[in-house]
PDB file of C-alpha atoms in Angstrom:
ATOM      1  CA  MET L 623       4.135  20.275  18.175  1.00  0.00           C
ATOM      2  CA  GLY L 624       6.149  17.517  16.588  1.00  0.00           C
ATOM      3  CA  THR L 625       7.223  17.237  13.075  1.00  0.00           C
ATOM      4  CA  THR L 626       5.620  15.104  10.500  1.00  0.00           C
ATOM      5  CA  LYS L 627       7.935  12.716   8.704  1.00  0.00           C
ATOM      6  CA  ALA L 628       7.549  10.138   5.900  1.00  0.00           C
ATOM      7  CA  LEU L 629       8.332   6.636   6.854  1.00  0.00           C
ATOM      8  CA  GLU L 630      11.283   5.572   4.948  1.00  0.00           C
ATOM      9  CA  ASN L 631       9.040   6.587   1.927  1.00  0.00           C
ATOM     10  CA  GLU L 632       6.565   3.983   2.271  1.00  0.00           C
ATOM     11  CA  TYR L 633       3.153   3.631   1.015  1.00  0.00           C
ATOM     12  CA  LEU L 634       0.637   1.185   1.406  1.00  0.00           C
ATOM     13  CA  ALA L 635      -2.061   0.102  -1.743  1.00  0.00           C
ATOM     14  CA  VAL L 636      -5.211  -0.612   0.176  1.00  0.00           C
ATOM     15  CA  PHE L 637      -7.478  -3.315  -1.532  1.00  0.00           C
ATOM     16  CA  LYS L 638     -11.068  -4.361  -1.170  1.00  0.00           C
ATOM     17  CA  SER L 639     -10.094  -7.873  -0.967  1.00  0.00           C
ATOM     18  CA  GLN L 640      -7.704 -10.052   0.628  1.00  0.00           C
ATOM     19  CA  ASN L 641      -7.354 -11.841  -2.589  1.00  0.00           C
ATOM     20  CA  HIS L 642      -6.686  -9.242  -4.773  1.00  0.00           C
ATOM     21  CA  ALA L 643      -3.700  -8.262  -2.224  1.00  0.00           C
ATOM     22  CA  ILE L 644      -2.429 -11.757  -2.411  1.00  0.00           C
ATOM     23  CA  TYR L 645      -2.626 -11.537  -6.392  1.00  0.00           C
ATOM     24  CA  VAL L 646      -0.626  -8.450  -6.765  1.00  0.00           C
ATOM     25  CA  TYR L 647       1.829  -9.336  -4.146  1.00  0.00           C
ATOM     26  CA  GLY L 648       2.120 -12.228  -6.579  1.00  0.00           C
ATOM     27  CA  LYS L 649       2.992 -10.441  -9.709  1.00  0.00           C
ATOM     28  CA  LEU L 650       5.130  -7.734  -7.885  1.00  0.00           C
ATOM     29  CA  SER L 651       7.073 -10.689  -6.606  1.00  0.00           C
ATOM     30  CA  THR L 652       8.038 -12.247  -9.671  1.00  0.00           C
ATOM     31  CA  LYS L 653       9.291  -8.705 -10.962  1.00  0.00           C
ATOM     32  CA  GLY L 654      11.318  -8.614  -7.546  1.00  0.00           C
ATOM     33  CA  VAL L 655       9.218  -5.597  -6.395  1.00  0.00           C
ATOM     34  CA  ILE L 656      10.185  -5.725  -2.193  1.00  0.00           C
ATOM     35  CA  SER L 657       6.961  -5.532  -0.594  1.00  0.00           C
ATOM     36  CA  LYS L 658       4.893  -6.818   2.296  1.00  0.00           C
ATOM     37  CA  ILE L 659       1.047  -7.917   2.853  1.00  0.00           C
ATOM     38  CA  VAL L 660       0.003  -6.306   5.957  1.00  0.00           C
ATOM     39  CA  GLN L 661      -3.471  -5.950   7.748  1.00  0.00           C
ATOM     40  CA  THR L 662      -4.945  -2.597   6.584  1.00  0.00           C
ATOM     41  CA  PRO L 663      -5.064  -0.140   9.535  1.00  0.00           C
ATOM     42  CA  CYS L 664      -8.396   0.579  11.293  1.00  0.00           C
ATOM     43  CA  SER L 665      -7.710   4.089  10.612  1.00  0.00           C
ATOM     44  CA  ILE L 666      -8.500   3.367   6.719  1.00  0.00           C
ATOM     45  CA  SER L 667     -10.746   0.843   6.635  1.00  0.00           C
ATOM     46  CA  THR L 668     -12.693  -1.169   9.691  1.00  0.00           C
ATOM     47  CA  SER L 669     -13.026  -3.958   7.573  1.00  0.00           C
ATOM     48  CA  CYS L 670     -10.779  -6.793   7.468  1.00  0.00           C
ATOM     49  CA  THR L 671      -8.791  -5.671   4.479  1.00  0.00           C
ATOM     50  CA  HIS L 672      -5.227  -6.180   3.472  1.00  0.00           C
ATOM     51  CA  SER L 673      -2.780  -3.981   2.094  1.00  0.00           C
ATOM     52  CA  ILE L 674       0.806  -4.227   0.393  1.00  0.00           C
ATOM     53  CA  LYS L 675       3.247  -1.776   1.755  1.00  0.00           C
ATOM     54  CA  PHE L 676       5.916  -0.893  -0.354  1.00  0.00           C
ATOM     55  CA  LYS L 677       8.870   2.116  -0.731  1.00  0.00           C
ATOM     56  CA  GLU L 678       8.204   4.611  -3.527  1.00  0.00           C
ATOM     57  CA  GLN L 679      10.764   3.672  -5.637  1.00  0.00           C
ATOM     58  CA  TYR L 680       8.086   1.161  -6.848  1.00  0.00           C
ATOM     59  CA  MET L 681       5.099   3.177  -7.160  1.00  0.00           C
ATOM     60  CA  ASP L 682       4.702   3.282 -10.697  1.00  0.00           C
ATOM     61  CA  THR L 683       5.441  -0.643 -10.928  1.00  0.00           C
ATOM     62  CA  VAL L 684       2.510  -1.413  -8.363  1.00  0.00           C
ATOM     63  CA  ILE L 685      -0.101   1.139  -9.944  1.00  0.00           C
ATOM     64  CA  ASN L 686       0.506  -0.378 -13.376  1.00  0.00           C
ATOM     65  CA  GLU L 687      -0.110  -4.084 -11.931  1.00  0.00           C
ATOM     66  CA  ILE L 688      -2.890  -2.833 -10.458  1.00  0.00           C
ATOM     67  CA  LYS L 689      -4.289  -1.135 -13.765  1.00  0.00           C
ATOM     68  CA  GLU L 690      -3.159  -3.878 -15.682  1.00  0.00           C
ATOM     69  CA  ASP L 691      -5.588  -6.398 -14.176  1.00  0.00           C
ATOM     70  CA  SER L 692      -8.200  -3.758 -13.575  1.00  0.00           C
ATOM     71  CA  ILE L 693      -8.389  -4.435 -10.104  1.00  0.00           C
ATOM     72  CA  LYS L 694     -10.425  -1.937  -7.834  1.00  0.00           C
ATOM     73  CA  ILE L 695      -8.417  -0.178  -4.412  1.00  0.00           C
ATOM     74  CA  ARG L 696      -9.538   1.555  -1.500  1.00  0.00           C
ATOM     75  CA  GLY L 697      -6.440   3.778  -2.705  1.00  0.00           C
ATOM     76  CA  ILE L 698      -2.974   4.472  -2.109  1.00  0.00           C
ATOM     77  CA  TYR L 699      -1.697   5.959   0.915  1.00  0.00           C
ATOM     78  CA  LYS L 700       1.714   7.326   2.151  1.00  0.00           C
ATOM     79  CA  ILE L 701       2.724   6.798   5.810  1.00  0.00           C
ATOM     80  CA  GLU L 702       3.811   9.321   8.063  1.00  0.00           C
ATOM     81  CA  VAL L 703       4.982   9.911  11.772  1.00  0.00           C
ATOM     82  CA  SER L 704       4.045  12.919  13.696  1.00  0.00           C
ATOM     83  CA  GLY L 705       4.467  12.768  17.594  1.00  0.00           C
ATOM     84  CA  GLY L 706       5.439   9.236  17.718  1.00  0.00           C
ATOM     85  CA  LYS L 707       2.163   8.210  15.823  1.00  0.00           C
ATOM     86  CA  LYS L 708       1.995   6.547  12.488  1.00  0.00           C
ATOM     87  CA  HIS L 709      -1.056   8.388  10.082  1.00  0.00           C
ATOM     88  CA  TYR L 710      -1.926   7.655   6.566  1.00  0.00           C
ATOM     89  CA  ASN L 711      -2.397  10.180   3.939  1.00  0.00           C
ATOM     90  CA  LYS L 712      -4.540   9.450   0.676  1.00  0.00           C
ATOM     91  CA  VAL L 713      -2.156  10.216  -2.491  1.00  0.00           C
ATOM     92  CA  SER L 714      -4.395   7.931  -4.925  1.00  0.00           C
TER      93      SER L 714
END
């Protein structure tokens, strides 16, 4: 049985709409937050949603931007690898 490890302390903020993801991504970019818009993995959501992938060091900034604009999200997930496969554990 393989060990589980965090994938370079990366997280996903999962949004309910693509527009919200793009909006928050833009705000984060202006603050110098290194992030990336990605499709939400099917294991988290089967609908066509988008997420923002970011490193742990930006957690507070990401959460503050989401709260500041009262944007509803599906959650924040930590990306972990176990046995060569990615797993997503909800942390918020």
